[in-house]
Coordinates of C-alpha atoms in Angstrom, one line a residue:
X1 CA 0.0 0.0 0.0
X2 CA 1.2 3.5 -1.2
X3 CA 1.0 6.3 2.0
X4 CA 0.1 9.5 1.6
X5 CA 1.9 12.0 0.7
X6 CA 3.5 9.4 -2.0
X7 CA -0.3 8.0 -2.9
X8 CA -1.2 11.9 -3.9
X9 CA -0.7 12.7 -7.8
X10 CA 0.9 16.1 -8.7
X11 CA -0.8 17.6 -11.1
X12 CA 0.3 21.0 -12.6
X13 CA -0.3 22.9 -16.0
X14 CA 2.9 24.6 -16.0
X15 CA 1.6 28.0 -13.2
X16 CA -0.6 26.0 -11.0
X17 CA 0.2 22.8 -8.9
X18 CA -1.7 20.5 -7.3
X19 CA -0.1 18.2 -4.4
X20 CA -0.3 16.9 -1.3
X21 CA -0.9 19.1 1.9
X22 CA 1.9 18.8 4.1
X23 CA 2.6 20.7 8.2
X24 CA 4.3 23.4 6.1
X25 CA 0.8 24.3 5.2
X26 CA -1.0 24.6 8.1
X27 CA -0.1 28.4 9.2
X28 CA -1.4 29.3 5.7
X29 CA -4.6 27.2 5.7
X30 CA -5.3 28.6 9.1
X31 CA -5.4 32.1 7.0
X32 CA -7.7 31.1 4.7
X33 CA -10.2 29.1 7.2
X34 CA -10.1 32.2 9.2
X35 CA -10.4 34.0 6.7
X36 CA -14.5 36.4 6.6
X37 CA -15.4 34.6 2.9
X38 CA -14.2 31.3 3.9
X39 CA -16.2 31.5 7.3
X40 CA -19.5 32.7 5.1
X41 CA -19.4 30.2 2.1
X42 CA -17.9 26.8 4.1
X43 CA -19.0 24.9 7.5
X44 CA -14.9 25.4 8.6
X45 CA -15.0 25.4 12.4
X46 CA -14.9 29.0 13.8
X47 CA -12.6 29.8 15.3
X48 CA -10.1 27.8 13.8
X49 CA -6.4 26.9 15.0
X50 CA -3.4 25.5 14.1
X51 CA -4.5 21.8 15.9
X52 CA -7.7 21.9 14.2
X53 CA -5.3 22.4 10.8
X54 CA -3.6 19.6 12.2
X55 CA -6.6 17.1 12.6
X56 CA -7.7 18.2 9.6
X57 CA -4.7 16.9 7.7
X58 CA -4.9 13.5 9.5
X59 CA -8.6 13.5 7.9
X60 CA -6.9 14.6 4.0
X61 CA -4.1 11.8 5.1
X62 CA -7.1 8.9 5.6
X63 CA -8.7 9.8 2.9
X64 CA -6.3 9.6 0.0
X65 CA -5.1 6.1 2.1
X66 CA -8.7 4.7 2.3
X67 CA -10.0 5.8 -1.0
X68 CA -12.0 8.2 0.6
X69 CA -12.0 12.3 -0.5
X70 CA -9.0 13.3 -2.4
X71 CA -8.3 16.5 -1.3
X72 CA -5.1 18.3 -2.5
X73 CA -3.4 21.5 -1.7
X74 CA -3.0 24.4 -4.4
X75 CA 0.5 26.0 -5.1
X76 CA 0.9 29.1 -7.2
X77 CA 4.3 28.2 -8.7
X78 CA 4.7 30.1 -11.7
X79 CA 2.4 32.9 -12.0
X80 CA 1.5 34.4 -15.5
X81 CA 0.2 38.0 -14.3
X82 CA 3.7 38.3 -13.2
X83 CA 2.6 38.8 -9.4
X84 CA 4.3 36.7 -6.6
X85 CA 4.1 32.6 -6.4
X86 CA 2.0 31.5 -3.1
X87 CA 3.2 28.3 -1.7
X88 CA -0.4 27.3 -0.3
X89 CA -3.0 28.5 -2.4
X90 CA -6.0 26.7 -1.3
X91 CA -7.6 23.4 -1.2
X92 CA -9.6 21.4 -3.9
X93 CA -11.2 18.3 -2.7
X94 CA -12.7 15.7 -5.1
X95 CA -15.1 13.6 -3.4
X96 CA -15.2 10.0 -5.0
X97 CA -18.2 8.7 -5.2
X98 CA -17.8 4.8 -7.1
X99 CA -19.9 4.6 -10.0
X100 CA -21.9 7.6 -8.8
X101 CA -21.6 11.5 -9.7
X102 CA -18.2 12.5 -7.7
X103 CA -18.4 16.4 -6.4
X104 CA -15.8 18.6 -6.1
X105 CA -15.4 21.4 -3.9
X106 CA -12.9 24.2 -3.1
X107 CA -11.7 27.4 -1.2
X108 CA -8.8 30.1 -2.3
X109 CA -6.2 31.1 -0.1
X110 CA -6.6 35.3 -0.3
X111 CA -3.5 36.0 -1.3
X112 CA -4.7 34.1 -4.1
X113 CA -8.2 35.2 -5.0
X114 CA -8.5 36.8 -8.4
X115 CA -5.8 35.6 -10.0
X116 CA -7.5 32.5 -12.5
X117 CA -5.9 29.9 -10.0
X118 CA -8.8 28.1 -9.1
X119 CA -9.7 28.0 -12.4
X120 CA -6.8 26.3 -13.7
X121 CA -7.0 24.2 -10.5
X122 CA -10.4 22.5 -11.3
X123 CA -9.2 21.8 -15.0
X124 CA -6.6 19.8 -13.7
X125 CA -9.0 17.8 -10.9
X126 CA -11.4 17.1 -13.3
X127 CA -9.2 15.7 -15.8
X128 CA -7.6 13.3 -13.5
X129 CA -11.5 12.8 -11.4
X130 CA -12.2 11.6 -15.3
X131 CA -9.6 9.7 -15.5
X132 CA -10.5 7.6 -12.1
X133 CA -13.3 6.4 -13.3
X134 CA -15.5 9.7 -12.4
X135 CA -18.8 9.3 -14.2
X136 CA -19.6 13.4 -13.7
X137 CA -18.5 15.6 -11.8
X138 CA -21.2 18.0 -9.7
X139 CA -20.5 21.4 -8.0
X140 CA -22.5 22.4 -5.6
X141 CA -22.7 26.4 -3.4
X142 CA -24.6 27.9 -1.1
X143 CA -26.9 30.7 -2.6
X144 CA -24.7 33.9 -3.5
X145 CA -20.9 32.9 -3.7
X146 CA -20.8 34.5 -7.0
X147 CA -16.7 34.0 -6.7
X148 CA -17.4 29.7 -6.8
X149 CA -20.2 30.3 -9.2
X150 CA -17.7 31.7 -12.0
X151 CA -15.4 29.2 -11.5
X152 CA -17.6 26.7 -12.7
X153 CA -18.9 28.9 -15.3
X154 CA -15.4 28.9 -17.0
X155 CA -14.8 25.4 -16.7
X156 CA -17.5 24.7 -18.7
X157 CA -20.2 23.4 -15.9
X158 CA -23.7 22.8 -16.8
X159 CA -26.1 24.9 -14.9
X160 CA -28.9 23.2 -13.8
X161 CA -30.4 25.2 -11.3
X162 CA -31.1 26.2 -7.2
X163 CA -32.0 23.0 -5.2
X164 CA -34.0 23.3 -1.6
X165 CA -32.2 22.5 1.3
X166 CA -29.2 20.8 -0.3
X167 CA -26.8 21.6 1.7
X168 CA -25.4 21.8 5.4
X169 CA -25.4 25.7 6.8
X170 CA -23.3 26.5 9.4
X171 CA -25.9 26.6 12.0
X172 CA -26.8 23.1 11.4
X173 CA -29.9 23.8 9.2
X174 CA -30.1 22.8 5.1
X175 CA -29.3 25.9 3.0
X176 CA -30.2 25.9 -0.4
X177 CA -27.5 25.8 -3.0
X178 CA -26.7 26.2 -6.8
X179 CA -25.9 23.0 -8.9
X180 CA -24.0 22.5 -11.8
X181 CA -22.1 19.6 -13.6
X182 CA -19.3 18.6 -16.1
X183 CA -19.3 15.4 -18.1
X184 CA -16.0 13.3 -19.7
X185 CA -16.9 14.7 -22.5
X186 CA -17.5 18.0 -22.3
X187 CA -15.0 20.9 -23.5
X188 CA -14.0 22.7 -20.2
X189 CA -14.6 25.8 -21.3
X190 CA -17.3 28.7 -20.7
X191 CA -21.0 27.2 -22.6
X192 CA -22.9 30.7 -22.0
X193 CA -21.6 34.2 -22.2
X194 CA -21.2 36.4 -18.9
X195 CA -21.8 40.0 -19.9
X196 CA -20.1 42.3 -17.3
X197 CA -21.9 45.5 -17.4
X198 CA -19.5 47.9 -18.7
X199 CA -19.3 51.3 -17.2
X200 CA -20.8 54.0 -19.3
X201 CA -20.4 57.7 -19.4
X202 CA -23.1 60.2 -20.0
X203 CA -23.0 63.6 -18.8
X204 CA -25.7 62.8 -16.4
X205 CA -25.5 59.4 -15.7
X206 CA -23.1 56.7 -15.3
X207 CA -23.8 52.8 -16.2
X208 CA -22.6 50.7 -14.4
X209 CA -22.9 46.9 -12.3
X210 CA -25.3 46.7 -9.7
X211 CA -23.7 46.5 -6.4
X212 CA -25.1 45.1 -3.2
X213 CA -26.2 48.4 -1.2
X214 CA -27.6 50.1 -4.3
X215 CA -31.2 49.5 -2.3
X216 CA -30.8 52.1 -0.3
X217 CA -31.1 54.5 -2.9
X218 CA -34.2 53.1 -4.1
X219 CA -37.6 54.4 -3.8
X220 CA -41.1 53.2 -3.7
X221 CA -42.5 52.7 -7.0
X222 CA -45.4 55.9 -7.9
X223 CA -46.5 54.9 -11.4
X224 CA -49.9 52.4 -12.5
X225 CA -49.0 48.4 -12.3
X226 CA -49.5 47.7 -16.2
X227 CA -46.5 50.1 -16.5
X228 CA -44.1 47.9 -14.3
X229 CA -41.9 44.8 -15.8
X230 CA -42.9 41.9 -13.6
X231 CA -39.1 41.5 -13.8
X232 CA -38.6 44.8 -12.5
X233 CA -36.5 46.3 -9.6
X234 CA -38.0 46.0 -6.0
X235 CA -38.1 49.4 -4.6
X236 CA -38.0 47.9 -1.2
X237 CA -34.7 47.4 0.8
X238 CA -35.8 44.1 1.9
X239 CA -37.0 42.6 -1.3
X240 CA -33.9 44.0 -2.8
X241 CA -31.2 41.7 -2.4
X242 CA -33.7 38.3 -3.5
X243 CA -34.2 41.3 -6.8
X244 CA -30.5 41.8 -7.0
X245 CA -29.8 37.3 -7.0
X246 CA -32.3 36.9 -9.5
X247 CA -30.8 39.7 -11.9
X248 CA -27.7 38.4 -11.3
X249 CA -28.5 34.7 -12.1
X250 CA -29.8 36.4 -15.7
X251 CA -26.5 37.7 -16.4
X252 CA -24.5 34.9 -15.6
X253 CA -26.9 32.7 -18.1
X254 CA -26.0 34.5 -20.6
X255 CA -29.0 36.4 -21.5
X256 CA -28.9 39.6 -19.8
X257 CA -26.5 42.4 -19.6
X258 CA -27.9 45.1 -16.7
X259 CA -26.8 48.4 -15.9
X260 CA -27.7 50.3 -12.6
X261 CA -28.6 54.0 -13.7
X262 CA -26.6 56.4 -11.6
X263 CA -26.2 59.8 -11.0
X264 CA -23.1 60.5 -12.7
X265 CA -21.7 63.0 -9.3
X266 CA -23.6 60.9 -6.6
X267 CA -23.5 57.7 -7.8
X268 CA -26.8 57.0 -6.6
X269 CA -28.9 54.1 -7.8
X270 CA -31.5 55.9 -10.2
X271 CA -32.6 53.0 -11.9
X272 CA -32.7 49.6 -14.0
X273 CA -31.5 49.3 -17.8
X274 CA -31.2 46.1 -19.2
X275 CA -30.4 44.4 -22.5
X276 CA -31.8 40.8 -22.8
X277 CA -33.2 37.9 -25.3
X278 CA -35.8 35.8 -24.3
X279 CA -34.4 32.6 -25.3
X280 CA -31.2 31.7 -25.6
X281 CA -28.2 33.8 -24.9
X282 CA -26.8 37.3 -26.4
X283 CA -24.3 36.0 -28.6
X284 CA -26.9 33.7 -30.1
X285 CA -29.0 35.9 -31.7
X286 CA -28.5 39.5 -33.1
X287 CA -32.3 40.8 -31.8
X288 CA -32.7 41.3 -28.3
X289 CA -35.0 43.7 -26.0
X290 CA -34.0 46.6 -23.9
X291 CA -36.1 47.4 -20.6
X292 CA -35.6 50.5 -17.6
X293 CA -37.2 52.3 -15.3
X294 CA -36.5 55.1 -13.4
X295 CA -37.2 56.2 -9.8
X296 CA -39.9 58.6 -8.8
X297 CA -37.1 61.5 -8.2
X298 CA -35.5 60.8 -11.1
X299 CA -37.8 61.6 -13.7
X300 CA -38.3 64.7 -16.3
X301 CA -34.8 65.2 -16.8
X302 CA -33.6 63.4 -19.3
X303 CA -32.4 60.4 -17.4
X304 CA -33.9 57.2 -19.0
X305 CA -33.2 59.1 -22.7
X306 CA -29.2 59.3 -22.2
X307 CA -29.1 56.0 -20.5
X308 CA -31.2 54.3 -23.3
X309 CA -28.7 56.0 -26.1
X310 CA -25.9 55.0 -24.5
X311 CA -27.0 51.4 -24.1
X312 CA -27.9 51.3 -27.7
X313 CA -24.6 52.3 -28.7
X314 CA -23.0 49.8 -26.6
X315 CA -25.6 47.1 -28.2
X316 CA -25.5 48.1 -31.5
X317 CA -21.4 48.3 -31.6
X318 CA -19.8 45.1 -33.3
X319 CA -18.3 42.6 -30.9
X320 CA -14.7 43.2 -32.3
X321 CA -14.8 46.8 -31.2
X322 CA -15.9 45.6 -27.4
X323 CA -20.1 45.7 -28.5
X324 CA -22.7 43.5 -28.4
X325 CA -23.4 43.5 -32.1
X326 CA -26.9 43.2 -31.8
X327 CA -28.6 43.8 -35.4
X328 CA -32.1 44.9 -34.1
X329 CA -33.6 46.5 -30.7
X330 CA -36.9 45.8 -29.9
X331 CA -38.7 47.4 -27.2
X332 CA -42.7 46.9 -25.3
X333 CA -44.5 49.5 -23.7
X334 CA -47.4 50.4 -22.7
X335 CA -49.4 52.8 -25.0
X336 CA -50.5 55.4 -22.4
X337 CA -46.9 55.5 -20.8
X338 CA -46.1 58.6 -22.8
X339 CA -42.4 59.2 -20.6
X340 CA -41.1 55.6 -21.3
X341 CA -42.2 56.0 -25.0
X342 CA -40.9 59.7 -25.1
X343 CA -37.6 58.0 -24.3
X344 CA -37.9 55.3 -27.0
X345 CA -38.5 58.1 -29.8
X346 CA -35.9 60.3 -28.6
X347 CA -33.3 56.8 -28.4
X348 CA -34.0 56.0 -32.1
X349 CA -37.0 53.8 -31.9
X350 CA -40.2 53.4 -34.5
X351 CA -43.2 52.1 -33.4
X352 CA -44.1 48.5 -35.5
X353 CA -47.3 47.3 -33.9
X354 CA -50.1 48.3 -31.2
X355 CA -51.7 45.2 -29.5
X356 CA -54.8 46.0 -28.3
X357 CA -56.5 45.4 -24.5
X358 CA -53.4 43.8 -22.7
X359 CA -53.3 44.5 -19.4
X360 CA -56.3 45.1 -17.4
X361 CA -56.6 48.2 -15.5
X362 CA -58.1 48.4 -11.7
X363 CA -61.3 49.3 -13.4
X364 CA -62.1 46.9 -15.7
X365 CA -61.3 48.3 -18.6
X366 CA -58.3 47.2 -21.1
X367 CA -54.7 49.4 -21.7
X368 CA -53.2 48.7 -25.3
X369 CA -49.4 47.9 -25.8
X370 CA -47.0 48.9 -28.5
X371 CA -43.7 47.6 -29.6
X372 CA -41.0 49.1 -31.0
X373 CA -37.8 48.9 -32.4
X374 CA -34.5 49.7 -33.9
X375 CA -32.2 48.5 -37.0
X376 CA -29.1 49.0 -37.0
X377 CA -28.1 49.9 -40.8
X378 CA -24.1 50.1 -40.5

């Protein structure tokens, strides 16, 4: 029988290696179990020493010997942004399951964050979890670690969804978590597109990401119902953050690119822009939609009409000049929402059809739609 560290492959692609933890590691992997993101996203005891380090490793140590978990230490050896190596970069654990789906998870060392290396880590685990015999391989997260979400995004992971109380929270209660998988045979690279918002300039607004406290700038919505995108921003600060995950879940499916509207001096949440298809992703098709709205405060000064223009031009630009290269805009509003079809007009939108009695109105009676759109000729 092989003992570990000998039974524990090495595994590198030339900047990242994967090997066997060893007591040289422990300081550092007390860091990065101390460490605020590691303590949200992980069931790590808190607080954590250097002898729970120590038992931990016994636990790695039974596991490679017993056929158990693999679990392997990370090493930044040779990086490519030209930044410092870091000897213990995190761990990566494959958990081998027989002839059933194997899972893999895995935490960065911060001194490592950002850099691709968990990336290039999981590449190299799931080529040699193939190898073993692995008949998938399924990642699992609690709801929110965006950071672990991209990871398996550009390895080519299959997203398949939120599933209830999957996992184990750290106060002993299931948590629901994000799923996603990776077959033999799949190319392990990104299957969707994930649009980053880019950060536009107008001369009163700036577009740019949503971040997590833009809530607070929010305010209750004033206009009629039919007038609101059942997908639409919450103006609540509680309802925000579940309005923020599910934006953010659109994006990272590749069929949304969103904008906060901001004051351009205050920086101060104004309102929702989005670019999105219906089905599929953006870089599938050349016709997709554009959607805003605008809070009550922020209204009747041009606002929504620079922010549309300087979506469009960002939609309509070809993707080798850093653009969407969308062909067509299309737009829906509703007829009597003269402001939101004031901005259409002014952004370079026709009107191409009226449907009649859409939404029903708190008195009965029927509101018409139109729809719009926008060719781009160039």
């Amino acid at each position: 029988m092989t003992h570990y560290p000998d039974v524990v492959p090495r595994l590198t692609d030339g900047t990242v290696v994967l090997r066997a933890m060893t007591e040289a590691d422990l300081p550092a992997s007390v860091e990065q179990s101390t460490d605020p993101e590691t303590v949200l996203w992980t069931t790590v005891p808190s607080p954590y020493s250097l002898d729970d380090a120590r038992e931990y490793l016994d636990v790695i140590r039974r596991g490679w010997e017993e056929g158990g978990d693999a679990v392997f230490a990370l090493e930044l050896a040779n990086p490519a942004d030209g930044g410092d190596p870091v000897p213990f970069a995190g761990l990566l654990d494959v958990r081998r399951r027989g002839t059933a789906s194997w899972e893999v998870g895995f935490a960065t060392h911060p001194a490592a964050r950002g850099r691709g290396v968990m990336t290039a880590a999981l590449r190299l685990a799931a080529a040699w979890a193939f190898e073993e015999g692995a008949p998938s391989l399924y990642w699992y997260a609690g709801v929110g670690n965006w950071a672990s979400w991209r990871v398996a995004w550009r390895v080519g992971m299959t997203w398949h969804g939120t599933l209830p109380q999957r996992i184990a929270g750290r106060d002993g209660r299931s948590e629901d978590a994000w799923c996603a998988s990776l077959l033999p045979d799949q190319p392990m690279e990104p299957r969707t597109p994930w649009v980053v918002a880019p950060v536009l300039e107008g001369e009163q607004v700036r577009l740019r990401p949503w971040r997590d406290d833009d809530g607070e700038g929010l305010e209750p919505r004033d206009d009629p119902a039919h007038w609101i995108p059942s997908t639409g921003p919450s103006m609540t600060s509680a309802d925000f953050p579940a309005w923020l995950e599910r934006r953010r879940s659109a994006v990272a499916s590749g069929a949304v690119v969103d904008w906060c509207i901001a004051d351009r001096e205050s920086d101060r949440a104004l309102g929702d822009l989005d670019v999105f298809v219906r089905n599929g992703t953006l870089d599938s098709s050349d016709v997709a939609e554009i959607g805003y709205q605008l809070t009550p405060s922020a209204r009747g000064r041009g606002v929504a009409t620079e922010a549309a223009r300087l979506a469009v031009s960002y939609a309509v630009r070809r993707v080798d000049d850093g653009g969407l290269g969308i062909r067509r805009l299309v737009a829906e509003t509703a007829a009597d929402n003269e402001a939101s079809n004031t901005v259409l007009r002014r952004a370079g939108f026709v009107v191409w059809g009226r449907e009649h009695s859409v939404d029903r109105l708190p008195d009965g009676s029927y509101a018409d739609a139109l729809y719009w759109e926008l060719v781009d000729e160039s």
